[in-house]
mmCIF file of C-alpha atoms in Angstrom:
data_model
loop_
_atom_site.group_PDB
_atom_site.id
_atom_site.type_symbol
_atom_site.label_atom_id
_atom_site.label_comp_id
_atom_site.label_asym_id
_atom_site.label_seq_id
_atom_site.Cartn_x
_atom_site.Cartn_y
_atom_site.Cartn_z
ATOM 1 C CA UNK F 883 -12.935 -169.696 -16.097
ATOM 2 C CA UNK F 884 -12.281 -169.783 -19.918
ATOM 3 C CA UNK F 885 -11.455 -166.054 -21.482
ATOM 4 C CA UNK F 886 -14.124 -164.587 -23.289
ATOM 5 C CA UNK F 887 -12.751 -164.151 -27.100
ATOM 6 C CA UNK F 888 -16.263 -163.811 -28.634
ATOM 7 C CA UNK F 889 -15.769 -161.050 -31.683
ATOM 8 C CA UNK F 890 -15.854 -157.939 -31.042
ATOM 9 C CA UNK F 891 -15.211 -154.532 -33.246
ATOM 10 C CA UNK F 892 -14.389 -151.005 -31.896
ATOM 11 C CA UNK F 893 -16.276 -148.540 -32.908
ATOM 12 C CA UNK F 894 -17.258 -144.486 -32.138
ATOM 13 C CA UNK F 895 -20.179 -143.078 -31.598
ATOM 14 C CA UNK F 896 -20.639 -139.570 -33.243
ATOM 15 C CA UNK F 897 -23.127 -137.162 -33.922
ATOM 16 C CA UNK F 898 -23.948 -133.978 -35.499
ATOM 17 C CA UNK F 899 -26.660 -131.714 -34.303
ATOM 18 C CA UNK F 900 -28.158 -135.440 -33.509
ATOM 19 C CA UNK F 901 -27.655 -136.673 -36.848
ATOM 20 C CA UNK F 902 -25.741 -139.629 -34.731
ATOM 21 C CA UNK F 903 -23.447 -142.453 -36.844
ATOM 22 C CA UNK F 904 -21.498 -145.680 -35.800
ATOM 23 C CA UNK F 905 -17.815 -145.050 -37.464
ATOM 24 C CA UNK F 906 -15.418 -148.334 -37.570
ATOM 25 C CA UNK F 907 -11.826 -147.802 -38.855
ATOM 26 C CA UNK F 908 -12.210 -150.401 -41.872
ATOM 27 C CA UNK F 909 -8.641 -150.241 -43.210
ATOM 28 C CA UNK F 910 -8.612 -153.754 -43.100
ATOM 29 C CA UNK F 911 -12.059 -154.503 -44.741
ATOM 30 C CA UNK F 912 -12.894 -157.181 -42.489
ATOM 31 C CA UNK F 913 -16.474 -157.091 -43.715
ATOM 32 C CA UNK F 914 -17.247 -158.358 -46.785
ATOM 33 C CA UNK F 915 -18.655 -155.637 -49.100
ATOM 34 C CA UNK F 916 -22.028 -157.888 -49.884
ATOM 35 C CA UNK F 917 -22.317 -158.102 -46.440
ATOM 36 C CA UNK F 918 -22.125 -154.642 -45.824
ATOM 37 C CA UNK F 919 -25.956 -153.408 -45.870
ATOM 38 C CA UNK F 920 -27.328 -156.232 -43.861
ATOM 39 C CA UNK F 921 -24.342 -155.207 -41.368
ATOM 40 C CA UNK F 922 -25.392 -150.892 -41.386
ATOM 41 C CA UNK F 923 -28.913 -152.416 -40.650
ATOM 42 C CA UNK F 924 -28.058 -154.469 -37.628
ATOM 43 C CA UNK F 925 -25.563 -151.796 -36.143
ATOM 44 C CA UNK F 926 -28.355 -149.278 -36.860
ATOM 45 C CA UNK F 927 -30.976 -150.782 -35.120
ATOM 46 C CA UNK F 928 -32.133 -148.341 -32.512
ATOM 47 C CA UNK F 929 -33.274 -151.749 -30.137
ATOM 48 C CA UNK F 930 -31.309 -154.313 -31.177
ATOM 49 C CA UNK F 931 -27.774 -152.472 -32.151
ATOM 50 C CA UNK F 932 -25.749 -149.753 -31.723
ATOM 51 C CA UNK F 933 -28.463 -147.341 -32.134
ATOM 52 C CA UNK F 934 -27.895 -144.757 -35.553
ATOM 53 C CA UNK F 935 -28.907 -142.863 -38.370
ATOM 54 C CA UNK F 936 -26.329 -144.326 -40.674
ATOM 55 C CA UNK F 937 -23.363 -146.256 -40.564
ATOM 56 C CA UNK F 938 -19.307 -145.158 -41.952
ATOM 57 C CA UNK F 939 -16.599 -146.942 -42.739
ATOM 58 C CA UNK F 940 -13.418 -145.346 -43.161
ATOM 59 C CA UNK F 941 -11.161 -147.340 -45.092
ATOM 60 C CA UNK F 942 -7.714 -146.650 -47.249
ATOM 61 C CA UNK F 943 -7.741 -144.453 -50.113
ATOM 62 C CA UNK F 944 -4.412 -143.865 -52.651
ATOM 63 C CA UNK F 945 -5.854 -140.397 -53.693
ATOM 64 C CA UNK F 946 -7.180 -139.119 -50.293
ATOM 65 C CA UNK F 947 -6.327 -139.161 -46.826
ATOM 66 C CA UNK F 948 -9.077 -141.893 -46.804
ATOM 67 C CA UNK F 949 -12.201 -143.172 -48.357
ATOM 68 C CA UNK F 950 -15.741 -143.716 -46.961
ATOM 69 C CA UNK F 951 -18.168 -146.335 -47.322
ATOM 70 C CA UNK F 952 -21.348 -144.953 -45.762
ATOM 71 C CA UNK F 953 -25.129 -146.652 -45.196
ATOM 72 C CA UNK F 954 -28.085 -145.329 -44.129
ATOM 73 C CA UNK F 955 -29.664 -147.204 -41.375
ATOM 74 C CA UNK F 956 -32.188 -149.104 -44.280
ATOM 75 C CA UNK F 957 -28.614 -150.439 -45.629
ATOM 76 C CA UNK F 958 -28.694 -148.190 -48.789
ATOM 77 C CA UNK F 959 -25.869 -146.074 -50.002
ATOM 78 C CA UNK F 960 -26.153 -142.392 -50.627
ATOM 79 C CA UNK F 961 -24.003 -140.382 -52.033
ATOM 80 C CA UNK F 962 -23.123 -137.579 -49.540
ATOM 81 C CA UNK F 963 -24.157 -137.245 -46.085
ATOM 82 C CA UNK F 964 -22.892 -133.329 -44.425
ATOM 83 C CA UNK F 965 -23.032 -134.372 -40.865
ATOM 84 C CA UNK F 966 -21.593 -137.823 -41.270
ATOM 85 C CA UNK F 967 -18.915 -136.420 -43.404
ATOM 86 C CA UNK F 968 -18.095 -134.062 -40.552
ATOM 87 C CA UNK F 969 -18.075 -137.279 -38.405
ATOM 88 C CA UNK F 970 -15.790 -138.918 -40.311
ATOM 89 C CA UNK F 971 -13.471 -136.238 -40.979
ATOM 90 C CA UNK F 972 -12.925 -135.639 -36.604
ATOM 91 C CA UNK F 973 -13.070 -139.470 -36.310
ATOM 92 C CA UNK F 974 -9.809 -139.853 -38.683
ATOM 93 C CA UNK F 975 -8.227 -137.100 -37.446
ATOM 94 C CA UNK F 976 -8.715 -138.582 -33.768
ATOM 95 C CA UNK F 977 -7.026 -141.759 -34.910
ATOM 96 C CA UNK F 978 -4.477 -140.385 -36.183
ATOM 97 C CA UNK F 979 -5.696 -141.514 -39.569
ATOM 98 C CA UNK F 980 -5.339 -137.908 -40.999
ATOM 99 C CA UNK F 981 -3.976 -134.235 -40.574
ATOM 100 C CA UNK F 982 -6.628 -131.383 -39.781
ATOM 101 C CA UNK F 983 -6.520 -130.346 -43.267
ATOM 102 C CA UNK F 984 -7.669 -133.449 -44.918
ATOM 103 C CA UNK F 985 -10.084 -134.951 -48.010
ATOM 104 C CA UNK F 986 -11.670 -138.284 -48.363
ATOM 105 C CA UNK F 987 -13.433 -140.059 -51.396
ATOM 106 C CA UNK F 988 -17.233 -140.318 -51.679
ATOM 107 C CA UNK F 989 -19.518 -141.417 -53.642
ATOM 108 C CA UNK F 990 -20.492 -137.720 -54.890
ATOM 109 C CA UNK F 991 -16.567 -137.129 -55.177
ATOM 110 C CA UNK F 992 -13.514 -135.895 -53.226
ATOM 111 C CA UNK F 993 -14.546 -133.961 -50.067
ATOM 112 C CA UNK F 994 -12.484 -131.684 -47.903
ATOM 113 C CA UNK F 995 -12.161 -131.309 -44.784
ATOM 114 C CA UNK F 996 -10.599 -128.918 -42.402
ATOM 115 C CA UNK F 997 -10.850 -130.261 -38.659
ATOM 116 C CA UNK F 998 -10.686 -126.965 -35.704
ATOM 117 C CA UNK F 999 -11.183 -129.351 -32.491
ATOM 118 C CA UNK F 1000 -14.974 -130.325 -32.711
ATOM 119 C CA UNK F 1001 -15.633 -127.650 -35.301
ATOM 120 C CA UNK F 1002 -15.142 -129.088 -38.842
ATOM 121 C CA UNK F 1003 -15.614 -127.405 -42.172
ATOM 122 C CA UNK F 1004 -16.366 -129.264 -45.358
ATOM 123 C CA UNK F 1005 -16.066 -128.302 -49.242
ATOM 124 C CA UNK F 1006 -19.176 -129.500 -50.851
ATOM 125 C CA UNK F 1007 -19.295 -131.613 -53.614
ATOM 126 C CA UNK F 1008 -21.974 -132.130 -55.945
ATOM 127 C CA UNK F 1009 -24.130 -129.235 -56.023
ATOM 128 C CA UNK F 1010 -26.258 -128.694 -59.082
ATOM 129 C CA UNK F 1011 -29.557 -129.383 -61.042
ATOM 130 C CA UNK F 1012 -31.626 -126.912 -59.371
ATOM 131 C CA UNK F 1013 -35.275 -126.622 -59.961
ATOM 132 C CA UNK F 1014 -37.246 -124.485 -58.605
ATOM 133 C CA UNK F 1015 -41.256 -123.937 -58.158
ATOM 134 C CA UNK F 1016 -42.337 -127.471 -58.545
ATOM 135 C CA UNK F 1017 -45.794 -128.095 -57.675
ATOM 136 C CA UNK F 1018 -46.244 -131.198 -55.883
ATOM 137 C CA UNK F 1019 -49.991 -132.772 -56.536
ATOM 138 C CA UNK F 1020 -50.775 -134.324 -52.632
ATOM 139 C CA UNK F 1021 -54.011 -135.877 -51.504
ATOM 140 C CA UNK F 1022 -56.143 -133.359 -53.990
ATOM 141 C CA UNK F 1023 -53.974 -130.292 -52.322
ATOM 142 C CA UNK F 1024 -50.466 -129.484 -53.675
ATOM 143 C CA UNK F 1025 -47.735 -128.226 -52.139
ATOM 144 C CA UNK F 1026 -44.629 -125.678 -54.064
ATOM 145 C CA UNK F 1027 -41.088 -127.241 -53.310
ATOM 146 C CA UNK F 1028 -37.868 -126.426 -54.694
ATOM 147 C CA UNK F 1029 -35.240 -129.044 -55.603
ATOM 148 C CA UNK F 1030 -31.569 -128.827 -55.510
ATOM 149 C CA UNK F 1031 -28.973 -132.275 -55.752
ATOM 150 C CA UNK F 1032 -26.358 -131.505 -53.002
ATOM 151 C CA UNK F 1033 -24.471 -134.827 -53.424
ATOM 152 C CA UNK F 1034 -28.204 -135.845 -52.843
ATOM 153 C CA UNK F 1035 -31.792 -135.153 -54.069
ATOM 154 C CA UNK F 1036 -33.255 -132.636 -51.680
ATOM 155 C CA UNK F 1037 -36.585 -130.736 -51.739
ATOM 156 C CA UNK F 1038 -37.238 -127.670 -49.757
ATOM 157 C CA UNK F 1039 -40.132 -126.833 -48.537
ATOM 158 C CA UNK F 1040 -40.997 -123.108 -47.534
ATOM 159 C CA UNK F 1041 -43.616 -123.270 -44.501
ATOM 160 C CA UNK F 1042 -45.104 -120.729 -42.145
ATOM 161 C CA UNK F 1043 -45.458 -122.573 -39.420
ATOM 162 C CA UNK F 1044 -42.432 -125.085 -39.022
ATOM 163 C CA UNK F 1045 -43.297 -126.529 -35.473
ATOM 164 C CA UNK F 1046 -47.098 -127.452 -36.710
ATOM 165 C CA UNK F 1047 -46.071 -128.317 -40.397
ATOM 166 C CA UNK F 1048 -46.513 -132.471 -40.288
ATOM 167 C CA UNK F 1049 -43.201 -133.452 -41.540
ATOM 168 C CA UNK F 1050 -43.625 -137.242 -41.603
ATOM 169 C CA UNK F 1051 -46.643 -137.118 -43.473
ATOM 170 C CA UNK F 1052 -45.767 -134.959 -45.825
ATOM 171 C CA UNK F 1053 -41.989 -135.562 -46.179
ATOM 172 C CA UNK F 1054 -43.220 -139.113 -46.414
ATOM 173 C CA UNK F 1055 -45.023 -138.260 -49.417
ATOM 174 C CA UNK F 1056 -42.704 -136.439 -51.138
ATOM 175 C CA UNK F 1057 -39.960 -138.793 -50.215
ATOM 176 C CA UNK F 1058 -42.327 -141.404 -52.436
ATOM 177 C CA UNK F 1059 -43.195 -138.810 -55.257
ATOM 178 C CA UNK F 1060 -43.449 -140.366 -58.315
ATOM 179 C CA UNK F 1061 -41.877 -136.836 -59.393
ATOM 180 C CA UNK F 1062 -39.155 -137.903 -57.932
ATOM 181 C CA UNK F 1063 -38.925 -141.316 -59.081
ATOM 182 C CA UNK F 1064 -36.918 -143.361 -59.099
ATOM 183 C CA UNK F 1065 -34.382 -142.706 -56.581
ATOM 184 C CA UNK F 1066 -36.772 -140.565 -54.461
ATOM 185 C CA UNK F 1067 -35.785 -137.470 -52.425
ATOM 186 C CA UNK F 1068 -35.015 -135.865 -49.149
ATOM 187 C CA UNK F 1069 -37.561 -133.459 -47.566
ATOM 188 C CA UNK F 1070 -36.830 -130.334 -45.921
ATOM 189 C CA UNK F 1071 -39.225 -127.845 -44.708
ATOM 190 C CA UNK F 1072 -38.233 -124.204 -44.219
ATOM 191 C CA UNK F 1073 -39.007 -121.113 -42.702
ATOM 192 C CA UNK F 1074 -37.107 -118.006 -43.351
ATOM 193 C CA UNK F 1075 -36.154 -116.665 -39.615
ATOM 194 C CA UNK F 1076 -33.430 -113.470 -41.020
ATOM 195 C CA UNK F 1077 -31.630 -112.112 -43.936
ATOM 196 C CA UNK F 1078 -28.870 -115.131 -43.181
ATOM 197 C CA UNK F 1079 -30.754 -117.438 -40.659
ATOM 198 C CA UNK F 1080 -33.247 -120.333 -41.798
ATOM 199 C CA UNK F 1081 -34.899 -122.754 -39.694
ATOM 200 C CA UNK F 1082 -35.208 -126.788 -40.671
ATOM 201 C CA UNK F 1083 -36.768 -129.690 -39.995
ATOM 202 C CA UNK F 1084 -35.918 -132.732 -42.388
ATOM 203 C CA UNK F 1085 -37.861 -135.975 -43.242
ATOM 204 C CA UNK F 1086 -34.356 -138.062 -44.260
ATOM 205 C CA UNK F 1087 -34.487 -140.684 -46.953
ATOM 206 C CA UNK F 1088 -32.556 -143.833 -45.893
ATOM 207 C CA UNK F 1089 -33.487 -143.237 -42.467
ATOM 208 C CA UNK F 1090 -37.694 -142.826 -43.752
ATOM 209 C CA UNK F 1091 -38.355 -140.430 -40.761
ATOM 210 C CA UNK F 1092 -37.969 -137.179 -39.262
ATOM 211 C CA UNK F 1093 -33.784 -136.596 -38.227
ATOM 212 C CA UNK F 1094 -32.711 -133.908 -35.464
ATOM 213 C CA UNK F 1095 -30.091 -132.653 -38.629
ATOM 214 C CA UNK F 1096 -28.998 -133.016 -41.831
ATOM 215 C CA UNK F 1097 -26.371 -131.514 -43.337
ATOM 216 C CA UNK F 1098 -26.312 -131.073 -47.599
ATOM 217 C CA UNK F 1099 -30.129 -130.487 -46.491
ATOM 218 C CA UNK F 1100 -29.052 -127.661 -44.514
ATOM 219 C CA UNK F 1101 -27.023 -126.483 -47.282
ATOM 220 C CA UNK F 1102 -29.894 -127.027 -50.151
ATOM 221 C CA UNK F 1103 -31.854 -125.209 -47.957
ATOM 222 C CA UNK F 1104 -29.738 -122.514 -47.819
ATOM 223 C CA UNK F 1105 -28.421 -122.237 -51.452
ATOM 224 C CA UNK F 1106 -32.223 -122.591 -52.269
ATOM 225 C CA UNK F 1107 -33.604 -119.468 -50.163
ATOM 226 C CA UNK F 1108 -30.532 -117.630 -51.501
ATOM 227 C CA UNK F 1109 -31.344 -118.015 -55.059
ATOM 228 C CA UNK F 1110 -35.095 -116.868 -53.941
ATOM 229 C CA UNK F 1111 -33.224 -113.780 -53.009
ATOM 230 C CA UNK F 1112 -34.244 -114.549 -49.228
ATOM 231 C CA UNK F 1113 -31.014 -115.189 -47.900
ATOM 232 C CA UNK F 1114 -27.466 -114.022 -48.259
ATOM 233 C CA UNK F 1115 -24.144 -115.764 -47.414
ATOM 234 C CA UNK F 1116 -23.312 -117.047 -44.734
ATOM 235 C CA UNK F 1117 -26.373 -118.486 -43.515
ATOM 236 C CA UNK F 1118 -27.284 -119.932 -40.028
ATOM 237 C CA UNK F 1119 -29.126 -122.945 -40.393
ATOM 238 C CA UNK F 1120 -31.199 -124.024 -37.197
ATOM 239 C CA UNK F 1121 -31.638 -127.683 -36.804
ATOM 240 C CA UNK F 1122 -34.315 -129.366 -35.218
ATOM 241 C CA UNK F 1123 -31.897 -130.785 -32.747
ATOM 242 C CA UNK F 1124 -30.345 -127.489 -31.723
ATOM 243 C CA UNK F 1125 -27.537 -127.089 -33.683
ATOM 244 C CA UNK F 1126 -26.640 -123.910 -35.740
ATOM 245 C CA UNK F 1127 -24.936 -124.840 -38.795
ATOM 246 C CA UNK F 1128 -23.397 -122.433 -41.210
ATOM 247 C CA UNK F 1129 -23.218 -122.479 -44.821
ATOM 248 C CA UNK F 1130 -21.036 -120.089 -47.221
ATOM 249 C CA UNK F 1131 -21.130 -120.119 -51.055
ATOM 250 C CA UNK F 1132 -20.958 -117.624 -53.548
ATOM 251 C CA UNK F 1133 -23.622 -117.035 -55.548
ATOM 252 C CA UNK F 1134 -22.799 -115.359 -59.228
ATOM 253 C CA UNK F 1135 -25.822 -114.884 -61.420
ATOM 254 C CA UNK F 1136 -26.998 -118.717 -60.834
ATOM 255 C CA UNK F 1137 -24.177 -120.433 -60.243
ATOM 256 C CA UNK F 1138 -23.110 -121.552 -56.870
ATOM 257 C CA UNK F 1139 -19.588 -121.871 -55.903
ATOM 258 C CA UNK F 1140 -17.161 -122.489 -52.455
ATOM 259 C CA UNK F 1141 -19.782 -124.433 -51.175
ATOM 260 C CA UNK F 1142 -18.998 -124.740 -47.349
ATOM 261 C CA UNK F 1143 -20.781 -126.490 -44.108
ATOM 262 C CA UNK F 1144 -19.549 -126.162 -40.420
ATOM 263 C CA UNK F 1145 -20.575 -127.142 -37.490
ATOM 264 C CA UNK F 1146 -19.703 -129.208 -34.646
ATOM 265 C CA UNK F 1147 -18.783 -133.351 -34.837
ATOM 266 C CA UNK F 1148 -19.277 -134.667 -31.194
ATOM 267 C CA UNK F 1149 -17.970 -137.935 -29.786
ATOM 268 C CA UNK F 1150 -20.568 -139.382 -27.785
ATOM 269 C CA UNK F 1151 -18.910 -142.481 -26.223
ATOM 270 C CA UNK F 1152 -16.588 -145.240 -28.004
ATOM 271 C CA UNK F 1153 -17.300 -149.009 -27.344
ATOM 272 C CA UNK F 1154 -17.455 -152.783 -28.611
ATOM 273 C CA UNK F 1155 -19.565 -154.150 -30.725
ATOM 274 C CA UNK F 1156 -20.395 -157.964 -29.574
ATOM 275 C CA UNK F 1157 -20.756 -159.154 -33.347
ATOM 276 C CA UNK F 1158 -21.945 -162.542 -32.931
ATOM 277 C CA UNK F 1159 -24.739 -160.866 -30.357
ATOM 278 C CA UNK F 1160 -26.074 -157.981 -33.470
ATOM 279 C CA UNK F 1161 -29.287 -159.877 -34.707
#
């Protein structure tokens, strides 16, 4: 009987506080950048691929350790993602792609990295135009939400119930804003649990539902509640998929500065992908 030689890719499967991502180590850019989104949504599918919230490739870089390419599972590209940046810091480390004390090149600039076993740390990158007390016109209600770019657009919601508030509805919504327009925003809800802990739950753009983490939402949460005078550094972020992030920063007047997430990047499994068989 005739070898199989069908196509096939390795790849990792990774996830932060179940913020879960595919990584392949694209040094070799074997897939053609136009080709790229169509591939993040096949790979993404939770049925008929792979199964993730977004898709990284880590490819060459001459000013970093390594660049990223990274897709939400819809095939668009953000700018920043805090848990798949964790990801993909462990994953290059793993291959021995990187040293623990690393930085890679995003779309929202250089990131670093510092890689403690599973625990990673990241420098953030990106974090400004802050707004807050927006009122947000809904369905003949309104709603107040504070916004803060982390890399990303992000809105945080303040809520006193988080495990009733109905995050797909209204993150939806938000998501959609035409205040928002055009590039739309992230939705996180919030509830203020200690003088440095904050509970999340996080309708993710990209992904257009609710995620068990995200990461610069984490952190715009916190940064946010700090600046409300709620919160002081470092804060405990809980995740609705169990996960306790932390986030430093310094806070002078209100500016923002050492920006930092940590948490844990977890290897699920590795495998093949059977690329002739993702449809």
């Amino acid at each position: 009987m005739a070898a199989d030689t069908r196509p096939r890719l390795p790849f990792f499967k990774m996830h932060g506080g179940g913020n879960d991502f595919v990584l392949l180590d694209h040094r070799a850019r074997f897939i053609p950048e136009a080709e790229q989104p169509e591939f993040a949504r096949r790979v993404c599918h939770r049925q008929l691929g792979a199964g993730a919230d977004g898709l990284i490739l880590i490819e060459d870089c001459p000013t970093a350790n390594f660049r990223w390419r990274f897709y939400n599972a819809d095939g668009s590209e953000p700018e920043m993602c805090g848990n798949g940046g964790r990801c993909a810091a462990r994953f290059a480390v793993l291959n021995g792609l990187a040293p623990a004390e690393l930085s890679f090149e995003t779309l929202a600039g250089t990131i670093k990295a510092e890689v403690q076993g599973r625990r990673v740390k990241l420098l953030m990158a990106g974090v400004g135009d802050l707004s807050l007390n927006r009122t947000i016109p809904l369905d003949g209600d309104s709603l107040t939400g504070h916004f803060l770019k982390v890399g990303v657009p992000h809105v945080a919601v303040p809520v006193d119930d988080l495990e009733q508030a109905p995050v797909t509805q209204w993150g939806r919504a938000i998501r959609f804003h035409p205040l928002f327009a055009p590039a739309g925003t992230n939705v996180n809800f919030i509830r203020v649990a200690g003088p440095q802990e904050l509970k999340i739950r996080t309708y993710e753009r990209g992904v257009e539902d609710e995620t068990l983490a995200c990461g610069t939402g984490s952190v715009a949460a916190a940064l946010i509640a700090a600046r409300l005078g709620q919160v002081k550094s470092p804060v405990t972020v809980h995740t609705r998929g169990g996960e306790a992030l932390t986030v430093y920063f310094m806070l002078t007047g209100e500016a923002f500065g050492e920006v930092f997430l940590e948490g844990d990047a977890l290897v699920a499994y590795q495998g093949e992908l059977w690329v002739d068989e993702l449809k």
